[in-house]
Structure formats: structure tokens, C-alpha cells
PDB file of C-alpha atoms in Angstrom:
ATOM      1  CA  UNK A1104     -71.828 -45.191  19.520  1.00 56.00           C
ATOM      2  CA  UNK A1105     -68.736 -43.210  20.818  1.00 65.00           C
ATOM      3  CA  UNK A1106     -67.776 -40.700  18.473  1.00 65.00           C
ATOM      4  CA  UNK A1107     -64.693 -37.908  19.615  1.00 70.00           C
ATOM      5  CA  UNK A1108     -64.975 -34.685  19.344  1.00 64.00           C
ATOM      6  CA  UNK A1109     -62.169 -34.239  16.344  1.00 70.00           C
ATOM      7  CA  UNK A1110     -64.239 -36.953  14.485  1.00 67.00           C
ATOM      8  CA  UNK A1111     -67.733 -34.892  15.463  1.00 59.00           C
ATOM      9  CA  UNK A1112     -65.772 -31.576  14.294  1.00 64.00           C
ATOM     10  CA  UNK A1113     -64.862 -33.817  10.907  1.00 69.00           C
ATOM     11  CA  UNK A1114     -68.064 -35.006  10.250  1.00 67.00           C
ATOM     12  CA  UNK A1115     -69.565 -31.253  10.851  1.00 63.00           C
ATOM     13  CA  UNK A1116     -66.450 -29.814   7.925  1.00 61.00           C
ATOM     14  CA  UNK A1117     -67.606 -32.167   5.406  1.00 62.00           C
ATOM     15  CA  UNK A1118     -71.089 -31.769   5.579  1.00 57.00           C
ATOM     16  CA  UNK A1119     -70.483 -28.043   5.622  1.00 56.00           C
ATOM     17  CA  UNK A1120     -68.662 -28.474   2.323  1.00 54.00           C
ATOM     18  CA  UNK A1121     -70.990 -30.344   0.770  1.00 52.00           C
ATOM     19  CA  UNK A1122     -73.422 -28.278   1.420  1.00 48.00           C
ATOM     20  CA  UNK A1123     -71.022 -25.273   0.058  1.00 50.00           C
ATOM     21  CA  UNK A1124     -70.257 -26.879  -3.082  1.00 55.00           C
ATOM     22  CA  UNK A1125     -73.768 -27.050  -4.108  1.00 63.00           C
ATOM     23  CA  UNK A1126     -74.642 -23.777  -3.537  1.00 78.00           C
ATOM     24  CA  UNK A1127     -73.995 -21.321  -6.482  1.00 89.00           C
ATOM     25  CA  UNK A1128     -75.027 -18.027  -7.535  1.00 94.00           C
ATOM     26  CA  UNK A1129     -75.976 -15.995 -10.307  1.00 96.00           C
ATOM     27  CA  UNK A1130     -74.577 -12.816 -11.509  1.00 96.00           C
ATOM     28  CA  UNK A1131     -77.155 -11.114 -14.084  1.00 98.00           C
ATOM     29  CA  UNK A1132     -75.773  -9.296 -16.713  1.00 98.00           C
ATOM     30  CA  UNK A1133     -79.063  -6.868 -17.904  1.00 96.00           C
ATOM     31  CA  UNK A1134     -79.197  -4.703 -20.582  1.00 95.00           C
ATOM     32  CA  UNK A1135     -77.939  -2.333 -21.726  1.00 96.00           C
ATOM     33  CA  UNK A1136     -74.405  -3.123 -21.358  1.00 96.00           C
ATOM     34  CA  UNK A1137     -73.186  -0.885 -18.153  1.00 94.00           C
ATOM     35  CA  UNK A1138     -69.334  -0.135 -18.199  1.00 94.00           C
ATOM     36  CA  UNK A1139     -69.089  -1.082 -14.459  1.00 93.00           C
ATOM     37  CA  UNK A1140     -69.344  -4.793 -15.388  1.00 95.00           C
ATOM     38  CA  UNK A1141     -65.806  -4.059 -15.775  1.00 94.00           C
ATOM     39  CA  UNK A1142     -65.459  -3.257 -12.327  1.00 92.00           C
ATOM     40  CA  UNK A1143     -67.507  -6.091 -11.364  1.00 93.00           C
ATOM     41  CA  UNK A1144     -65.460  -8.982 -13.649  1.00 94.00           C
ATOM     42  CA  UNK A1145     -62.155  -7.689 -11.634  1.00 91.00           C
ATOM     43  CA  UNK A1146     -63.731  -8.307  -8.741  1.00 90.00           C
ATOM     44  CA  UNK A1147     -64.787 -11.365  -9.569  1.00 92.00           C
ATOM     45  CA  UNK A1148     -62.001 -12.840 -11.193  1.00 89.00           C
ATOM     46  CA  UNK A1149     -60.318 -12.561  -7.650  1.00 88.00           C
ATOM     47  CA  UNK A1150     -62.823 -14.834  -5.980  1.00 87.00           C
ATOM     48  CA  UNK A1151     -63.480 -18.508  -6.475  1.00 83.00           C
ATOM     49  CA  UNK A1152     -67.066 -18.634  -6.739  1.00 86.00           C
ATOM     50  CA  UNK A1153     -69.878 -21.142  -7.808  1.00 89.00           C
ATOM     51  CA  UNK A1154     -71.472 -18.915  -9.958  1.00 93.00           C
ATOM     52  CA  UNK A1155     -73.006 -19.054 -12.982  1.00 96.00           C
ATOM     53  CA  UNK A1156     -73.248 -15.788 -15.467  1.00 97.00           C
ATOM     54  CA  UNK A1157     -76.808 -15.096 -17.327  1.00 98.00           C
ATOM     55  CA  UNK A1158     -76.336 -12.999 -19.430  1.00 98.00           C
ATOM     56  CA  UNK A1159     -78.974 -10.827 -21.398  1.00 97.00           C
ATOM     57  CA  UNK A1160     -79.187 -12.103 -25.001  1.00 96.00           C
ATOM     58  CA  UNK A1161     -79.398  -8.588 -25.740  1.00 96.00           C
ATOM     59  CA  UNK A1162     -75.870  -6.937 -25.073  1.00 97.00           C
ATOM     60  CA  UNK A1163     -73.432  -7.213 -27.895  1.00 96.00           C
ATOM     61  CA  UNK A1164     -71.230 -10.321 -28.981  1.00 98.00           C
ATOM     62  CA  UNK A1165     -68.002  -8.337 -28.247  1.00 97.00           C
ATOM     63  CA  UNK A1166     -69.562  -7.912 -24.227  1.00 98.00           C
ATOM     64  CA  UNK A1167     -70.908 -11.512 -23.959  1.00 97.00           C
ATOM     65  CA  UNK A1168     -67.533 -12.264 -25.019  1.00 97.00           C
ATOM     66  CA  UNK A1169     -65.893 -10.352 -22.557  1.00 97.00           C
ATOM     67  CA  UNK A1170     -68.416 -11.790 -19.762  1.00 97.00           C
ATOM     68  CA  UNK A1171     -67.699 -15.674 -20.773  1.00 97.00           C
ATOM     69  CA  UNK A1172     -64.042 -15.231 -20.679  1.00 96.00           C
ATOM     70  CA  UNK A1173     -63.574 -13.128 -17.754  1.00 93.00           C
ATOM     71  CA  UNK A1174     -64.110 -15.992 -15.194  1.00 91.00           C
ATOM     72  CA  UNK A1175     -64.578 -19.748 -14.738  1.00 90.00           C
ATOM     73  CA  UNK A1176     -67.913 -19.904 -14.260  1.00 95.00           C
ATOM     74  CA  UNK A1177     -69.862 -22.791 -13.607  1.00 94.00           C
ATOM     75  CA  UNK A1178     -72.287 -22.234 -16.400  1.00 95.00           C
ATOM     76  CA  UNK A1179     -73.231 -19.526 -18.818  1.00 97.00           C
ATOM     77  CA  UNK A1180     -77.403 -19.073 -19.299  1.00 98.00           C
ATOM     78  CA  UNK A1181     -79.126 -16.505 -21.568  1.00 97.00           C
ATOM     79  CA  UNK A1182     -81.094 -14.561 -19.700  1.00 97.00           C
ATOM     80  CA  UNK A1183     -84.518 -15.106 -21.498  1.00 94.00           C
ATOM     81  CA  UNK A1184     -88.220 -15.988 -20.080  1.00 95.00           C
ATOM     82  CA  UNK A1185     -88.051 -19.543 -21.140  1.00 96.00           C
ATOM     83  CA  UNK A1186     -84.735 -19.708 -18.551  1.00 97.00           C
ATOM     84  CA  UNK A1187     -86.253 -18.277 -15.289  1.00 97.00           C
ATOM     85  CA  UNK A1188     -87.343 -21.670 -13.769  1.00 97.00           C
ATOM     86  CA  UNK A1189     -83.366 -22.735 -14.096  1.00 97.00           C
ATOM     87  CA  UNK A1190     -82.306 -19.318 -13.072  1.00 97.00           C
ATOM     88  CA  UNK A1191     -84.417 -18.848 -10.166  1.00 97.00           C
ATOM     89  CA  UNK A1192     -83.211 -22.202  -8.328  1.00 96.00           C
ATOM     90  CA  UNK A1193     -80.178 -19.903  -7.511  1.00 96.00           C
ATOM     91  CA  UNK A1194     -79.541 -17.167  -5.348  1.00 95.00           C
ATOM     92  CA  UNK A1195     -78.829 -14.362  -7.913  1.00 96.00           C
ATOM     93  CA  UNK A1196     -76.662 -11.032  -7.729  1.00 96.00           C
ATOM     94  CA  UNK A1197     -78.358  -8.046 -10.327  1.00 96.00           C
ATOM     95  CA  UNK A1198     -75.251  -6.506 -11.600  1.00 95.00           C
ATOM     96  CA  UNK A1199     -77.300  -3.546 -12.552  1.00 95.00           C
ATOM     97  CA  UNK A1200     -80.955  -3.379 -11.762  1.00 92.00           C
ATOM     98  CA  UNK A1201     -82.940  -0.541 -12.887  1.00 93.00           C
ATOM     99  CA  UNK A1202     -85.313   1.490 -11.011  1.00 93.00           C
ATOM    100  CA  UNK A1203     -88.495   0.689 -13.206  1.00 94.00           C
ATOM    101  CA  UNK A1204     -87.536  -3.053 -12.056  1.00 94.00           C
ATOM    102  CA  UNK A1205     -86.763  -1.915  -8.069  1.00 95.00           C
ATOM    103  CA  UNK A1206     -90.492   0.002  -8.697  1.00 95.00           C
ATOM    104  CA  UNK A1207     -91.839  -3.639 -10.219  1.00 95.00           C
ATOM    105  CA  UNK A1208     -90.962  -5.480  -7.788  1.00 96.00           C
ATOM    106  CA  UNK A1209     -92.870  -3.478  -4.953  1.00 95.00           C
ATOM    107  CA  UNK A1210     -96.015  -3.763  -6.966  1.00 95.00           C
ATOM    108  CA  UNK A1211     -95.333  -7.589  -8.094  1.00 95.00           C
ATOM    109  CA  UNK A1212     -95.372  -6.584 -11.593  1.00 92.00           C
ATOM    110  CA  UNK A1213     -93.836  -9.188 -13.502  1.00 94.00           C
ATOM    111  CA  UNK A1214     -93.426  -7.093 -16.779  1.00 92.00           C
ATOM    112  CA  UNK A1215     -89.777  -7.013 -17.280  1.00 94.00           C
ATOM    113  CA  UNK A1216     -87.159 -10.486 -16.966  1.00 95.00           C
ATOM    114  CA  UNK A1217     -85.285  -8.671 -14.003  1.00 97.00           C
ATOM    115  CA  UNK A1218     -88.940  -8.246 -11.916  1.00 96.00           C
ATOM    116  CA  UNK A1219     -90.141 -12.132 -13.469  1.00 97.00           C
ATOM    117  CA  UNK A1220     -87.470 -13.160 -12.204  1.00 98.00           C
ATOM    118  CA  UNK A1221     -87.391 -11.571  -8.530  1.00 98.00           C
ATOM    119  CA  UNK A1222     -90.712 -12.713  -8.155  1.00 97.00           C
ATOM    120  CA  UNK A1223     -89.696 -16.706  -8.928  1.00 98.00           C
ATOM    121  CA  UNK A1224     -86.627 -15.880  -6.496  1.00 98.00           C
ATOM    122  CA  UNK A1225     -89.309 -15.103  -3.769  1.00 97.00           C
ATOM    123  CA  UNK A1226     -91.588 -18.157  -4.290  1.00 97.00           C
ATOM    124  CA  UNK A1227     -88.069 -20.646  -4.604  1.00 97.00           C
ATOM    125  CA  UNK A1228     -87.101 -19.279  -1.405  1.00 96.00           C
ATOM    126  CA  UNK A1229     -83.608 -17.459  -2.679  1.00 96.00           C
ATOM    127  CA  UNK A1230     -81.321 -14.358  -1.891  1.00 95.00           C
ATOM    128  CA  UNK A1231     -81.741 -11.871  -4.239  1.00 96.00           C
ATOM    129  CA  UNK A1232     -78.296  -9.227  -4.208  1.00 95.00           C
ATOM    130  CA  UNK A1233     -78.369  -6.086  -5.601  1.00 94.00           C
ATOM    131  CA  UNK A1234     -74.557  -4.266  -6.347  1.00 92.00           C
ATOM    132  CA  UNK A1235     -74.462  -1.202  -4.057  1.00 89.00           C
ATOM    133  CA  UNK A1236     -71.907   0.252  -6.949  1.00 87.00           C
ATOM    134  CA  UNK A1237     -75.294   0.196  -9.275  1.00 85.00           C
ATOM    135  CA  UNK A1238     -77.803   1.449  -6.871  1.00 86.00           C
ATOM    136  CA  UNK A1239     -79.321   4.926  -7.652  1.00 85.00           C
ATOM    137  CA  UNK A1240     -78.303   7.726  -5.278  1.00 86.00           C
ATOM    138  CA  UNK A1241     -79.551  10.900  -4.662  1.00 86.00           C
ATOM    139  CA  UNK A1242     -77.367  14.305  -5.243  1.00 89.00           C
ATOM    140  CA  UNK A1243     -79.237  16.301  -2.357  1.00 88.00           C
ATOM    141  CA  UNK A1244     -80.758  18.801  -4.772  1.00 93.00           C
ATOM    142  CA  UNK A1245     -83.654  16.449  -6.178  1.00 93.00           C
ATOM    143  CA  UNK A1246     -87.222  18.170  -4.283  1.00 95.00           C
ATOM    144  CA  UNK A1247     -87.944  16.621  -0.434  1.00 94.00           C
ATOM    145  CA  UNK A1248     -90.383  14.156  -2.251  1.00 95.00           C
ATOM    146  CA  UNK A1249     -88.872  12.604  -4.447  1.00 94.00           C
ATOM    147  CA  UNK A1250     -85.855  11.456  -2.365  1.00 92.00           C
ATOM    148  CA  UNK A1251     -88.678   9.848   0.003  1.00 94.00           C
ATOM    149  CA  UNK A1252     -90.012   8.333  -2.751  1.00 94.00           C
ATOM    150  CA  UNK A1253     -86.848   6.712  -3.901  1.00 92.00           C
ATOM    151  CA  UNK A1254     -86.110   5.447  -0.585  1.00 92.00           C
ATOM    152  CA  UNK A1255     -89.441   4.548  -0.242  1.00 95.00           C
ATOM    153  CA  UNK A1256     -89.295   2.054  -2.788  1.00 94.00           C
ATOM    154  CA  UNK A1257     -85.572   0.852  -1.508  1.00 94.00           C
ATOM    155  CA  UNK A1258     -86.728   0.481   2.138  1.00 95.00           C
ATOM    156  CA  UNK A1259     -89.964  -1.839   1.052  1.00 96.00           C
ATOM    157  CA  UNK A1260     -87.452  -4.067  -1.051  1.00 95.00           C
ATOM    158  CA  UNK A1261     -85.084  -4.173   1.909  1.00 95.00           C
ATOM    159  CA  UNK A1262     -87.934  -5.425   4.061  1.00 96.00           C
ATOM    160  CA  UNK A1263     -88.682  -7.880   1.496  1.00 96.00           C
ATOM    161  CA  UNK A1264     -85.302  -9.651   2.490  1.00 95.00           C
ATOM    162  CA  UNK A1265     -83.406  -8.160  -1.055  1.00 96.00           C
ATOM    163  CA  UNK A1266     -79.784  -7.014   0.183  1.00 94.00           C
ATOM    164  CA  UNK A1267     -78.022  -4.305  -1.261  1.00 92.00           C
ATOM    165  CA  UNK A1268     -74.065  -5.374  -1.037  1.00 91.00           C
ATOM    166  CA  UNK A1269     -70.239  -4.914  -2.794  1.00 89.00           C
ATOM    167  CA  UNK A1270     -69.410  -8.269  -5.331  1.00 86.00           C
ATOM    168  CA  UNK A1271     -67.043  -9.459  -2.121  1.00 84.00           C
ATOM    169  CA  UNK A1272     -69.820 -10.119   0.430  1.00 84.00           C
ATOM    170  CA  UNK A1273     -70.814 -12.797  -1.324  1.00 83.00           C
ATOM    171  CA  UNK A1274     -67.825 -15.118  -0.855  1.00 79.00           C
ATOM    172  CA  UNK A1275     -69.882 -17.876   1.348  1.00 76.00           C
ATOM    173  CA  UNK A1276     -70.575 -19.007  -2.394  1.00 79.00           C
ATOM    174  CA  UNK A1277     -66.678 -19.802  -2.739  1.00 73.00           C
TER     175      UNK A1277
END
């Protein structure tokens, strides 16, 4: 069988898509409500993403409001233990991860959702996302060891394949 290159290069841009289209991602909305979800809606109003919002059952009416009509998502799941099977067969974006769950997830402590959750990521074989925006920094006048501490615990979750991006780097899910 004789197939041209255009046809090859065809064949290649529709499997891509397909594959495309059934990839999506989820953005987790944790508690407490954080006032840079703001930030992060704008942003993601402007892309045209597979993505599906789980959202902490948690954070106020008025904010899950805000979160289900901000963008088109593909679906909206509670963020709850009896969800983290459905959850974790998608790569997933923390919106705001806190540092008890960054210190979890070094020592596989499944205690809180957010570290549950990471560890089920792990086993399916998914990209977990942290928001730079969200990430805790150092000022420079915390002592010597506790800044190696902190990046400690950010270096072993780096090397556990967990990247640490802006909302936009995550287009490939458009």
C-alpha cells in the first residue's frame, strides 16, 4: 500500500487530535477559598481547555458559584474521598496546595484529599501541576535551615515528576 506523504501527514493530525480531545485536566479548587482563584479563572477563561473543575465541597456556595460559571468546563466534581478514583484518571493542576500536603506527599501520607489524591495520581500514571503563583516562597530573613528545609521538601517533589508551572503552560490540554 502506497500512501503520500500529505495523506501520511493527515493520518498523523487526526490521530493527534484524537488523542488531544481525550485528554483533560483537572483544576482543584482546595479549601479554604484563596482570592487568587480569581487570578486563576481569568486565566482560564482565555484558554479552551478540557478540563474539569473539582471543587472542595467545603468553600462557600457564593465561590462554587463563581467557579461553575467562570468557564465551560467539561465537568464539575466535588472534591470528596469517595471521588478520587474518577479524579485521579486525570492529570490534575492544585490551584493552591498547602505545605502540610507538599510535606505529605514526601512521606506518602495519605491523610489529607490533596496528598490521597497525589498518591492515586502516581499509581494512574498522571501529571500532577502545582500553580507557581501559590507556591510558598521564602523572604530571605527566615534562619539558613529552614529555607533548606523548604526547598528540601520542593526539590524531592520535583524529582518525583510534580511540576511547578503558570495556568498557561498547560495549553496541550486545549
Amino acid at each position: 500500500m502506497n500512501i503520500s506523504k500529505k495523506e501520511l501527514e493527515e493520518i498523523i493530525k487526526l490521530i493527534a487530535k484524537q488523542i488531544s480531545e481525550n485528554r483533560n485536566i483537572n483544576f482543584i479548587f482546595s479549601k479554604p477559598w484563596n482570592n487568587k482563584y480569581y487570578i486563576a479563572l481569568d486565566s482560564l477563561k482565555k484558554l479552551n481547555l478540557n478540563a474539569n473543575a473539582v471543587i472542595s465541597r467545603e468553600l462557600d456556595e457564593s465561590h462554587k458559584l463563581t467557579i461553575k460559571n467562570s468557564c465551560c468546563w467539561k465537568e464539575v466534581i466535588d472534591f470528596d474521598e469517595n471521588k478520587l478514583d474518577l479524579i485521579s484518571k486525570n492529570d490534575t493542576f492544585f490551584l493552591d496546595i498547602k505545605m502540610k500536603n507538599i510535606v505529605n506527599i514526601t512521606m506518602f501520607n495519605e491523610d489529607e484529599l490533596e496528598s490521597a489524591l497525589a498518591m492515586k495520581l502516581f499509581e494512574n500514571g498522571k501529571n500532577i501541576y502545582l500553580w507557581k503563583e501559590t507556591v510558598k516562597t521564602v523572604t530571605g530573613k527566615e534562619p539558613e535551615k529552614y529555607i533548606k528545609k523548604l526547598l528540601s521538601y520542593y526539590e524531592e517533589i520535583l524529582s518525583y515528576g510534580i511540576n511547578i508551572v503558570d495556568i498557561e503552560e498547560v495549553r496541550n490540554y486545549e
